[in-house]
Structure formats: C-alpha cells, structure tokens
Amino acid sequence: MSEPMRIRATLQGDVADVRILMRHPMETGQRKDSKGEIIPVHFIQSVIVSHNGKQVLDAQWSQAVSRDPFLGLRVKGAKAGDKISVTWTDNKGDKRTDEATVAAAS
Amino acid sequence: MPKNRRTFLKLTGGAGALIAAVAAGLIPSRSAWSAWNKPGFESKALADALKSLGAANATVSKEIAITAPDIAENGSVVPVAVTSKIPNTESISILAEKNPFPLAASFDVSNGGEPYVSTRLKMGQTSDVWAVVKADGKYFTAKKEVKITIGGCG
Amino acid sequence: MKSIKRALVLAPVVIAVGCVSFPDAETARSIGEQMVSEAYPGMPEALTRRAAQDPAQRICSKVGDAKLTPEEAAQVVQASSAAFKYPASNKLAGDWKVGAKLSADGGGMRIRDGQVEKSKENGALCVNCHALDPKDVNVGNVGPSLTGYGTQRGNSEAVVKYTYEKIYNAWAYFPCSNMPRLGHNGFLTPEQITHVVAYLIDPQSPVNKR
Amino acid sequence: MMLIVRSAVPALALLCLTAAPIAAQNKDDGLAIGRKMLADDNPGELWVERGKRLFFEKRGPKKASLEQCDLGVGPGRAEGAFARLPRYFPDTGKVQDLESRLLTCMVELQGFKREDIVKSRFGTLDRDSDMEALVSYVGSKSNGMKMNMPLADPKERDFYKAGEYLFFRRSGPLDFSCATCHTEDGKRVRLQELPNMTDPKQMQMVVSTGWPAYRGTQASVRTMQHRLYDCNWQMRQADLGYASDLSVALTSYLNHHANGGVVQLPGVRR
C-alpha cells in the first residue's frame, strides 16, 4: 500500500505555489538486493495535477527521477480554498490520488 | 515462448483495463499510457531523445531559465527547476545528457498551469542538463552544467 | 571549549552551595570506561578489543584544552621510536603508482554487523586528510597539504627514512598527532608504506608535478 | 552503473557528524542553491507524517499507541521533548536519548521485542524503519523551540562528563577520537565539512537542524544514533550498541553544547 503524498499549496497573488512530495522507490532496474539479484524497474510514469477538477499539469517521468520524488508547479488563477488533486501512476499500474486545499498566503 | 506469451497477455490485459478506466472517466484521457514517450525515454543518446521530442532542430533560447546547483554533492538527488518565459509554452522536458537514458521527464502544462516545473534527478556523473520547451508548436532549448562530486572519506 | 570551561568553573562554586556538582576527571573516566566496556553488546572479544587503549593512546586522550606535559610527550616519542619496523628488503621507497592507488583508498578493517569488511588490503586513507596530486580537488584538509612534498624536500636517504618512519608512526616525531600510526598499528604493512613514500618523493609522481 | 547504487553508500562514507548544516551554507560555493532547494521541500517530511501515524496508532502485541509514552515532558507529549533530551528518567533509572526512550516505550507499552526494534532500527531501501519515522515526528514537535537540555540530575552530569571524556578518548587501529576531526574550524574530510564540536554556535546548528536529518545519499532520514554508529564504523570499531550508554553520553555532551539553538527538524544532509 502506498503512502500519502505531502501536498502544500500556497497562494502568492493569484498563483498557487504547489509542492508535492511522494513516497516511491523509483527503482532504476540497475540496483541489486542483498542477495545480488536485480531489483525490477519500478517507477512513477505519470503524474497528473488538477486544479478544481481541470488538469493543469501532465508529467511523464523516467526512472531517472529521484527516489521519494518531488514535484513543484504553479497554477495561475487560483483562490484560497481551491482544490488541488494529484494522481500518480507507476509502471506496475499502481496509482494513488491525494488532494489538498490552496491556503492563503501566510 | 510461454514467457513471451504471458507477457503479451499481461500487457493486453493491462491496456484493456486502462482503456476501460479512461472510458469510465477515471483517468483524464491525456494521462493514458499511450502518452508515455517510450521511444524518448528509452533513447540512449541525447540526439535520439531530442528527436523523439520533435526537438532535433530546436532553437537555443535565453527565455528558458534552468535553476540547478553548479555542484551537486549527491548525484542521487539533483534539484532542477525550469522556468520558460516563452509565450504559449505547452510543455517542458528535462534531459541529463550523460545519463544512460538522457530524457528524464516531460511536463505538459495547460489550463493555468504556469510554464514552471521543479523536480529532482539522479545523475551518475557531471553532465549538461537540458531543458526543451515546446511553444506554439516550436521547440527551444537551454542547458546548464551540473558537476557531481563525491564527498565523505571514500 | 567555552561552555566546558564554564562548566568547570561553575562546578566548585556550586559545590559550595551544595546542590550541583560534576564528577571529577577520574570519576568521569571510570564511568566512561565502564560505558566502553558495554558499548558493543554481542560482539566477539576479537573485535571489542579494538576499543581498548594502549599506553600511548591513553596519554594522547587529553580532555578539552589540557596539554601534554613534556614528560608525557617524551614518553610517547620514546615508545614510538623504539618500535619501528622496516621492510625485509630494507628498501624504503617503492612504486609510486601503487602508492597513488593506496593513498586514494579509504577502506579497510571496518566492521558492520559483526563482520570485518573484506578487502585485499587496507587503504592508506591519505587523501581523506591531505592534498597530494594538485589535479585532485576532492581532498581533505585535516592534515597539511603534501602537494610538492618531494620537490620541496628532495629524495635523499634521510628524507626517505624520515618519510617512512613518519608514516609508520607519526607519534615518534609529533607525539599525539592526529595522524594515525599506520604502520605501528598494523593498518599498513611496511611494503605498503614504501609505496606511499614513493608517491610522496618520486619526481615522476603527480604529487611533484605542476 | 550510473544511477546511484545502494552498495556504493559505505564507500561514499561518512565520518563523524559530517555533512555541514544546510542553513549555515550561505556562501555562494556552487552548492548553496541545491542545498536550499532540498531543504525547502525536505523528503524527511514524509517520515514526519508516517511517524505521526505510527505514534497514535494502536500497535504491537499490546495494541497500544504511544500516547502514554513519557518522553520527559509528560505522557503522550511530543511537544518540546526533543529539545530537552537526553535526560534522566526515574522509571528506568537511566539517562536516555530520544531513541533510547522510544525503545523503552515500544517495549513496555506496546510489547514489541527489544531485539526486533534494534534489528530494524536503521531503514534500508527495501524496508522502512519505524524508529526513523517516530524520531522524525517527535523531533519536529520541538520546531521553533530552543534546545534546553538539563543537567539538573547528578546522573545527567555523570553522562555529560563521561561524554566529554569519551569525545576525546583515542582508540582503535586508526588512533581516532571524535576530537581528531571535530575540534577545529574549517576542516574537511575530502570535501565534506567537519563541524567544530567545541564551538557552541556550530553545535547549535548541528544538533538543532539535524539529527534526525534526511540523507540524500541514503534516501532516508537518519538519526543521531545512526550518525554515531557510522562514526564508530569509520573509526574501525565494532558495531556500536543501539542506545548504549556510550552513545547517550556522547549525545548528552554534544546536545548540551547546542543549548540555545532553535530546533528545525528533520534536517537535510548529503
């Protein structure tokens, strides 16, 4: 079972600054386990970010994105209370969606 | 043979499920796996990866800013952010030239998504990091060198 | 060191008031030694033995700003100088190319999960603390730069012997130096040391190339 | 192969509390931007979140949460606990650091076996450590507070002074003590900065902004116990006992130097 993402969305003017940390091994398929066997490639291939249900970012990744990936983006025309939804899908077909609310600038 | 067949069945099964999911509106259609740029991500040379993006003859642009350290003390998490000031930017791709597979990530922006992305890459060695921007159907590039060091008492 | 001094200064004052006191040096030492004896549970004696101190290490473990007395320094120098061992060939400068590899090797003798690291030989660890090859920037500075060592000193018999002995047991020349007693402690063999000597003094060695 | 392989980690290695504090790096040395970008979005936050869940979840053979765990500031209170550790606990009769104390609670309250927790104390790429998550959570609950480790109990003063003695104690095939690498300013092992641990300013930075800290090279949060374990490994000693008195005494000595430093955990290190 995957772990929740950590999504922070903060308003700066009318732009939401969105910062997402995901828990994922992002295995390259090059690493060996303690028994010397190759650990199969396992990485997030796609990340979709939506703002109030409308897609604002469609990311395609390779296994070269770091373990426990970070994604930062900015969304124009946002207001405090807007919904940011993030869905990742990995190469094994596992997926996870988490949501956050845009917070007013602190 | 049996192994190949199983793989084939599994793949078609997966694709079938995916199509069903798209049809059911569970996944925005653009995120379907067909969108994952397999030839690009599997290119071993920078030129091939650029070609797969349609960016073989891209124009060098000063309107693309790459934020990354000059020296990264750990090649397994190299922060890279790209900002494009080119009007109508549709997508941003990031490549690490000397990686075994240079294309690391592509980002399509839409509906108010600003032409800015920030992420972290694995880099095995000192290399140029490339940003490729698609705007109004045209391609633009910028690059920046990131040195990878090894610290500690090796 | 400031906060420690403050603590030491405070101690007698507060003892006078009768509520706060710090253990004296001898008590701290005996508590500390008890902790060392219990710090490696489940480990075989062959490995925990490494934590025991030899007489020179004991002298060289001055707490805080405490200084070596001249007598203690002389004792360390004497014990160290009396225990040099030389290679069977008696040739003290070996192959600088082998020395170059050794100097960059930081491994050897480490223990994880009760297992001693398997390696053909121990590294000489030099670049962890010293600049050597001027082209190598990935070097430490805990010890002085040794770039141009041979250029500056030449390669006379006396320089070679001094260099060998310095690596074998630095404390013979600089009592309680930070530099490990690599030969004395058996971390490097006399033959390995001759290669490191060559790396330092050979005119062909990168250490002496500009 | 290029993509950093786990087995390379011991070789990259780690001498004592290396890895200079992120916030101290303001000079434009080419590294600063990268360090800031990592610190701004610290993957260690994922450990904090997981640790929080683990803290309040009913777990172990006794199906208990850690809400009755007294970390020194009252049962179940994590706020401000880190800033006051290590300290003396009358119920165990011991001076304990955060990890030693969490270990006590996990054994006594939740019924876990001590040896199981010790075995899994450091996470691997294939197995998360509950301890690393709990330490991240509890550590973060002192954020914004000043380190204020007490020396009120005589036992705490014993540990502090024994820690000082041990800091300067040389032994092993390389004649190392902690002091060998950590008593001067501006020193490095290879390119890795070595904090001067006799300087309270530097220690405030080292302690109050890590450990716990997310280590990029290990893709995990690591704790102070891990830091000391790795120092000890590099010094060529046998495996340092988890939560051993020696490790707690050194932590007492170092943390007390850090009093006054403002806590911001977990940190980020190379």
mmCIF file with all atom_site columns, C-alpha atoms in Angstrom, chain D residues 38-166:
data_model
loop_
_atom_site.group_PDB
_atom_site.id
_atom_site.type_symbol
_atom_site.label_atom_id
_atom_site.label_alt_id
_atom_site.label_comp_id
_atom_site.label_asym_id
_atom_site.label_entity_id
_atom_site.label_seq_id
_atom_site.pdbx_PDB_ins_code
_atom_site.Cartn_x
_atom_site.Cartn_y
_atom_site.Cartn_z
_atom_site.occupancy
_atom_site.B_iso_or_equiv
_atom_site.pdbx_formal_charge
_atom_site.auth_seq_id
_atom_site.auth_comp_id
_atom_site.auth_asym_id
_atom_site.auth_atom_id
_atom_site.pdbx_PDB_model_num
ATOM 1   C CA . LEU D 1 38  ? 16.375 20.272 -0.993 1.00 0.00 ? 38  LEU D CA 1
ATOM 2   C CA . ALA D 1 39  ? 15.776 21.890 2.388  1.00 0.00 ? 39  ALA D CA 1
ATOM 3   C CA . ASP D 1 40  ? 12.723 23.802 1.124  1.00 0.00 ? 40  ASP D CA 1
ATOM 4   C CA . ASP D 1 41  ? 10.987 20.561 0.246  1.00 0.00 ? 41  ASP D CA 1
ATOM 5   C CA . ASN D 1 42  ? 12.596 18.051 2.531  1.00 0.00 ? 42  ASN D CA 1
ATOM 6   C CA . PRO D 1 43  ? 11.617 14.444 1.801  1.00 0.00 ? 43  PRO D CA 1
ATOM 7   C CA . GLY D 1 44  ? 12.097 13.971 5.555  1.00 0.00 ? 44  GLY D CA 1
ATOM 8   C CA . GLU D 1 45  ? 8.596  15.452 5.884  1.00 0.00 ? 45  GLU D CA 1
ATOM 9   C CA . LEU D 1 46  ? 7.291  12.132 4.587  1.00 0.00 ? 46  LEU D CA 1
ATOM 10  C CA . TRP D 1 47  ? 8.960  10.491 7.609  1.00 0.00 ? 47  TRP D CA 1
ATOM 11  C CA . VAL D 1 48  ? 7.335  13.044 9.921  1.00 0.00 ? 48  VAL D CA 1
ATOM 12  C CA . GLU D 1 49  ? 3.884  12.191 8.534  1.00 0.00 ? 49  GLU D CA 1
ATOM 13  C CA . ARG D 1 50  ? 4.482  8.471  8.849  1.00 0.00 ? 50  ARG D CA 1
ATOM 14  C CA . GLY D 1 51  ? 5.902  8.891  12.342 1.00 0.00 ? 51  GLY D CA 1
ATOM 15  C CA . LYS D 1 52  ? 2.816  10.806 13.404 1.00 0.00 ? 52  LYS D CA 1
ATOM 16  C CA . ARG D 1 53  ? 0.574  7.985  12.222 1.00 0.00 ? 53  ARG D CA 1
ATOM 17  C CA . LEU D 1 54  ? 2.733  5.412  13.997 1.00 0.00 ? 54  LEU D CA 1
ATOM 18  C CA . PHE D 1 55  ? 2.729  7.436  17.220 1.00 0.00 ? 55  PHE D CA 1
ATOM 19  C CA . PHE D 1 56  ? -1.056 7.460  17.504 1.00 0.00 ? 56  PHE D CA 1
ATOM 20  C CA . GLU D 1 57  ? -1.753 4.034  16.020 1.00 0.00 ? 57  GLU D CA 1
ATOM 21  C CA . LYS D 1 58  ? -2.512 1.119  18.358 1.00 0.00 ? 58  LYS D CA 1
ATOM 22  C CA . ARG D 1 59  ? 0.384  -1.205 17.616 1.00 0.00 ? 59  ARG D CA 1
ATOM 23  C CA . GLY D 1 60  ? 2.353  -4.141 18.896 1.00 0.00 ? 60  GLY D CA 1
ATOM 24  C CA . PRO D 1 61  ? 1.285  -7.210 20.890 1.00 0.00 ? 61  PRO D CA 1
ATOM 25  C CA . LYS D 1 62  ? -0.322 -4.922 23.484 1.00 0.00 ? 62  LYS D CA 1
ATOM 26  C CA . LYS D 1 63  ? -2.244 -2.945 20.843 1.00 0.00 ? 63  LYS D CA 1
ATOM 27  C CA . ALA D 1 64  ? -1.269 0.373  22.383 1.00 0.00 ? 64  ALA D CA 1
ATOM 28  C CA . SER D 1 65  ? -0.428 3.737  20.933 1.00 0.00 ? 65  SER D CA 1
ATOM 29  C CA . LEU D 1 66  ? 2.426  5.841  22.260 1.00 0.00 ? 66  LEU D CA 1
ATOM 30  C CA . GLU D 1 67  ? 0.007  8.265  23.875 1.00 0.00 ? 67  GLU D CA 1
ATOM 31  C CA . GLN D 1 68  ? 1.098  7.086  27.318 1.00 0.00 ? 68  GLN D CA 1
ATOM 32  C CA . CYS D 1 69  ? 4.789  7.355  26.444 1.00 0.00 ? 69  CYS D CA 1
ATOM 33  C CA . ASP D 1 70  ? 6.552  9.883  28.662 1.00 0.00 ? 70  ASP D CA 1
ATOM 34  C CA . LEU D 1 71  ? 9.369  11.424 26.692 1.00 0.00 ? 71  LEU D CA 1
ATOM 35  C CA . GLY D 1 72  ? 10.238 13.644 29.614 1.00 0.00 ? 72  GLY D CA 1
ATOM 36  C CA . VAL D 1 73  ? 7.529  16.274 29.296 1.00 0.00 ? 73  VAL D CA 1
ATOM 37  C CA . GLY D 1 74  ? 4.510  14.198 30.324 1.00 0.00 ? 74  GLY D CA 1
ATOM 38  C CA . PRO D 1 75  ? 2.708  11.129 28.936 1.00 0.00 ? 75  PRO D CA 1
ATOM 39  C CA . GLY D 1 76  ? 1.999  11.324 25.205 1.00 0.00 ? 76  GLY D CA 1
ATOM 40  C CA . ARG D 1 77  ? 3.542  14.760 24.881 1.00 0.00 ? 77  ARG D CA 1
ATOM 41  C CA . ALA D 1 78  ? 5.901  15.084 21.959 1.00 0.00 ? 78  ALA D CA 1
ATOM 42  C CA . GLU D 1 79  ? 5.952  18.901 22.011 1.00 0.00 ? 79  GLU D CA 1
ATOM 43  C CA . GLY D 1 80  ? 9.281  20.127 23.270 1.00 0.00 ? 80  GLY D CA 1
ATOM 44  C CA . ALA D 1 81  ? 10.549 16.653 24.163 1.00 0.00 ? 81  ALA D CA 1
ATOM 45  C CA . PHE D 1 82  ? 13.494 16.599 21.756 1.00 0.00 ? 82  PHE D CA 1
ATOM 46  C CA . ALA D 1 83  ? 14.771 19.977 22.947 1.00 0.00 ? 83  ALA D CA 1
ATOM 47  C CA . ARG D 1 84  ? 15.200 18.583 26.463 1.00 0.00 ? 84  ARG D CA 1
ATOM 48  C CA . LEU D 1 85  ? 16.855 15.246 25.717 1.00 0.00 ? 85  LEU D CA 1
ATOM 49  C CA . PRO D 1 86  ? 18.856 13.314 26.807 1.00 0.00 ? 86  PRO D CA 1
ATOM 50  C CA . ARG D 1 87  ? 17.687 13.394 30.401 1.00 0.00 ? 87  ARG D CA 1
ATOM 51  C CA . TYR D 1 88  ? 17.331 11.168 33.431 1.00 0.00 ? 88  TYR D CA 1
ATOM 52  C CA . PHE D 1 89  ? 14.176 9.027  33.742 1.00 0.00 ? 89  PHE D CA 1
ATOM 53  C CA . PRO D 1 90  ? 13.417 7.730  37.225 1.00 0.00 ? 90  PRO D CA 1
ATOM 54  C CA . ASP D 1 91  ? 11.268 4.826  35.952 1.00 0.00 ? 91  ASP D CA 1
ATOM 55  C CA . THR D 1 92  ? 14.189 3.237  34.109 1.00 0.00 ? 92  THR D CA 1
ATOM 56  C CA . GLY D 1 93  ? 16.873 4.720  36.348 1.00 0.00 ? 93  GLY D CA 1
ATOM 57  C CA . LYS D 1 94  ? 18.726 5.711  33.189 1.00 0.00 ? 94  LYS D CA 1
ATOM 58  C CA . VAL D 1 95  ? 19.753 8.751  31.230 1.00 0.00 ? 95  VAL D CA 1
ATOM 59  C CA . GLN D 1 96  ? 18.054 8.310  27.857 1.00 0.00 ? 96  GLN D CA 1
ATOM 60  C CA . ASP D 1 97  ? 18.123 9.998  24.478 1.00 0.00 ? 97  ASP D CA 1
ATOM 61  C CA . LEU D 1 98  ? 15.047 10.132 22.249 1.00 0.00 ? 98  LEU D CA 1
ATOM 62  C CA . GLU D 1 99  ? 15.713 6.772  20.627 1.00 0.00 ? 99  GLU D CA 1
ATOM 63  C CA . SER D 1 100 ? 16.517 5.004  23.863 1.00 0.00 ? 100 SER D CA 1
ATOM 64  C CA . ARG D 1 101 ? 13.315 6.380  25.369 1.00 0.00 ? 101 ARG D CA 1
ATOM 65  C CA . LEU D 1 102 ? 11.120 5.477  22.382 1.00 0.00 ? 102 LEU D CA 1
ATOM 66  C CA . LEU D 1 103 ? 12.635 1.998  22.557 1.00 0.00 ? 103 LEU D CA 1
ATOM 67  C CA . THR D 1 104 ? 11.578 1.762  26.216 1.00 0.00 ? 104 THR D CA 1
ATOM 68  C CA . CYS D 1 105 ? 8.026  2.827  25.344 1.00 0.00 ? 105 CYS D CA 1
ATOM 69  C CA . MET D 1 106 ? 7.741  0.471  22.382 1.00 0.00 ? 106 MET D CA 1
ATOM 70  C CA . VAL D 1 107 ? 8.843  -2.429 24.589 1.00 0.00 ? 107 VAL D CA 1
ATOM 71  C CA . GLU D 1 108 ? 6.968  -1.539 27.779 1.00 0.00 ? 108 GLU D CA 1
ATOM 72  C CA . LEU D 1 109 ? 3.766  -0.023 26.384 1.00 0.00 ? 109 LEU D CA 1
ATOM 73  C CA . GLN D 1 110 ? 3.373  -1.752 23.046 1.00 0.00 ? 110 GLN D CA 1
ATOM 74  C CA . GLY D 1 111 ? 5.011  -5.068 23.866 1.00 0.00 ? 111 GLY D CA 1
ATOM 75  C CA . PHE D 1 112 ? 7.468  -5.117 20.997 1.00 0.00 ? 112 PHE D CA 1
ATOM 76  C CA . LYS D 1 113 ? 10.602 -7.189 21.438 1.00 0.00 ? 113 LYS D CA 1
ATOM 77  C CA . ARG D 1 114 ? 13.628 -5.043 22.046 1.00 0.00 ? 114 ARG D CA 1
ATOM 78  C CA . GLU D 1 115 ? 15.793 -7.112 19.717 1.00 0.00 ? 115 GLU D CA 1
ATOM 79  C CA . ASP D 1 116 ? 13.291 -6.737 16.859 1.00 0.00 ? 116 ASP D CA 1
ATOM 80  C CA . ILE D 1 117 ? 13.313 -2.960 17.127 1.00 0.00 ? 117 ILE D CA 1
ATOM 81  C CA . VAL D 1 118 ? 17.092 -2.872 17.384 1.00 0.00 ? 118 VAL D CA 1
ATOM 82  C CA . LYS D 1 119 ? 17.366 -5.088 14.337 1.00 0.00 ? 119 LYS D CA 1
ATOM 83  C CA . SER D 1 120 ? 15.196 -2.777 12.234 1.00 0.00 ? 120 SER D CA 1
ATOM 84  C CA . ARG D 1 121 ? 16.475 0.479  13.745 1.00 0.00 ? 121 ARG D CA 1
ATOM 85  C CA . PHE D 1 122 ? 18.003 1.719  10.500 1.00 0.00 ? 122 PHE D CA 1
ATOM 86  C CA . GLY D 1 123 ? 15.810 1.570  7.419  1.00 0.00 ? 123 GLY D CA 1
ATOM 87  C CA . THR D 1 124 ? 17.041 0.181  4.141  1.00 0.00 ? 124 THR D CA 1
ATOM 88  C CA . LEU D 1 125 ? 15.860 0.954  0.628  1.00 0.00 ? 125 LEU D CA 1
ATOM 89  C CA . ASP D 1 126 ? 13.637 -2.106 0.931  1.00 0.00 ? 126 ASP D CA 1
ATOM 90  C CA . ARG D 1 127 ? 12.370 -1.736 4.482  1.00 0.00 ? 127 ARG D CA 1
ATOM 91  C CA . ASP D 1 128 ? 11.369 1.425  6.342  1.00 0.00 ? 128 ASP D CA 1
ATOM 92  C CA . SER D 1 129 ? 12.364 1.857  9.950  1.00 0.00 ? 129 SER D CA 1
ATOM 93  C CA . ASP D 1 130 ? 9.553  2.751  12.347 1.00 0.00 ? 130 ASP D CA 1
ATOM 94  C CA . MET D 1 131 ? 12.120 4.313  14.642 1.00 0.00 ? 131 MET D CA 1
ATOM 95  C CA . GLU D 1 132 ? 13.389 6.725  11.978 1.00 0.00 ? 132 GLU D CA 1
ATOM 96  C CA . ALA D 1 133 ? 9.804  7.840  11.359 1.00 0.00 ? 133 ALA D CA 1
ATOM 97  C CA . LEU D 1 134 ? 8.963  8.246  15.064 1.00 0.00 ? 134 LEU D CA 1
ATOM 98  C CA . VAL D 1 135 ? 12.149 10.212 15.722 1.00 0.00 ? 135 VAL D CA 1
ATOM 99  C CA . SER D 1 136 ? 11.327 12.484 12.763 1.00 0.00 ? 136 SER D CA 1
ATOM 100 C CA . TYR D 1 137 ? 7.863  13.143 14.140 1.00 0.00 ? 137 TYR D CA 1
ATOM 101 C CA . VAL D 1 138 ? 8.887  13.721 17.738 1.00 0.00 ? 138 VAL D CA 1
ATOM 102 C CA . GLY D 1 139 ? 11.875 15.822 16.652 1.00 0.00 ? 139 GLY D CA 1
ATOM 103 C CA . SER D 1 140 ? 9.647  18.033 14.511 1.00 0.00 ? 140 SER D CA 1
ATOM 104 C CA . LYS D 1 141 ? 7.417  18.708 17.529 1.00 0.00 ? 141 LYS D CA 1
ATOM 105 C CA . SER D 1 142 ? 10.206 20.823 19.027 1.00 0.00 ? 142 SER D CA 1
ATOM 106 C CA . ASN D 1 143 ? 10.480 23.004 15.936 1.00 0.00 ? 143 ASN D CA 1
ATOM 107 C CA . GLY D 1 144 ? 10.827 26.648 16.763 1.00 0.00 ? 144 GLY D CA 1
ATOM 108 C CA . MET D 1 145 ? 11.861 25.887 20.354 1.00 0.00 ? 145 MET D CA 1
ATOM 109 C CA . LYS D 1 146 ? 15.321 26.354 21.797 1.00 0.00 ? 146 LYS D CA 1
ATOM 110 C CA . MET D 1 147 ? 17.478 23.401 22.788 1.00 0.00 ? 147 MET D CA 1
ATOM 111 C CA . ASN D 1 148 ? 17.393 23.334 26.558 1.00 0.00 ? 148 ASN D CA 1
ATOM 112 C CA . MET D 1 149 ? 18.915 20.082 27.760 1.00 0.00 ? 149 MET D CA 1
ATOM 113 C CA . PRO D 1 150 ? 19.022 19.929 31.538 1.00 0.00 ? 150 PRO D CA 1
ATOM 114 C CA . LEU D 1 151 ? 21.927 18.955 33.743 1.00 0.00 ? 151 LEU D CA 1
ATOM 115 C CA . ALA D 1 152 ? 19.791 19.009 36.877 1.00 0.00 ? 152 ALA D CA 1
ATOM 116 C CA . ASP D 1 153 ? 20.147 15.409 37.917 1.00 0.00 ? 153 ASP D CA 1
ATOM 117 C CA . PRO D 1 154 ? 23.540 14.093 39.082 1.00 0.00 ? 154 PRO D CA 1
ATOM 118 C CA . LYS D 1 155 ? 23.181 11.206 36.603 1.00 0.00 ? 155 LYS D CA 1
ATOM 119 C CA . GLU D 1 156 ? 22.793 13.721 33.778 1.00 0.00 ? 156 GLU D CA 1
ATOM 120 C CA . ARG D 1 157 ? 26.005 15.381 34.881 1.00 0.00 ? 157 ARG D CA 1
ATOM 121 C CA . ASP D 1 158 ? 27.735 11.991 35.034 1.00 0.00 ? 158 ASP D CA 1
ATOM 122 C CA . PHE D 1 159 ? 26.698 11.331 31.451 1.00 0.00 ? 159 PHE D CA 1
ATOM 123 C CA . TYR D 1 160 ? 27.733 14.780 30.310 1.00 0.00 ? 160 TYR D CA 1
ATOM 124 C CA . LYS D 1 161 ? 31.213 14.485 31.801 1.00 0.00 ? 161 LYS D CA 1
ATOM 125 C CA . ALA D 1 162 ? 31.626 10.852 30.678 1.00 0.00 ? 162 ALA D CA 1
ATOM 126 C CA . GLY D 1 163 ? 30.561 12.019 27.206 1.00 0.00 ? 163 GLY D CA 1
ATOM 127 C CA . GLU D 1 164 ? 33.240 14.670 27.285 1.00 0.00 ? 164 GLU D CA 1
ATOM 128 C CA . TYR D 1 165 ? 35.831 12.096 28.327 1.00 0.00 ? 165 TYR D CA 1
ATOM 129 C CA . LEU D 1 166 ? 34.692 9.750  25.540 1.00 0.00 ? 166 LEU D CA 1
#
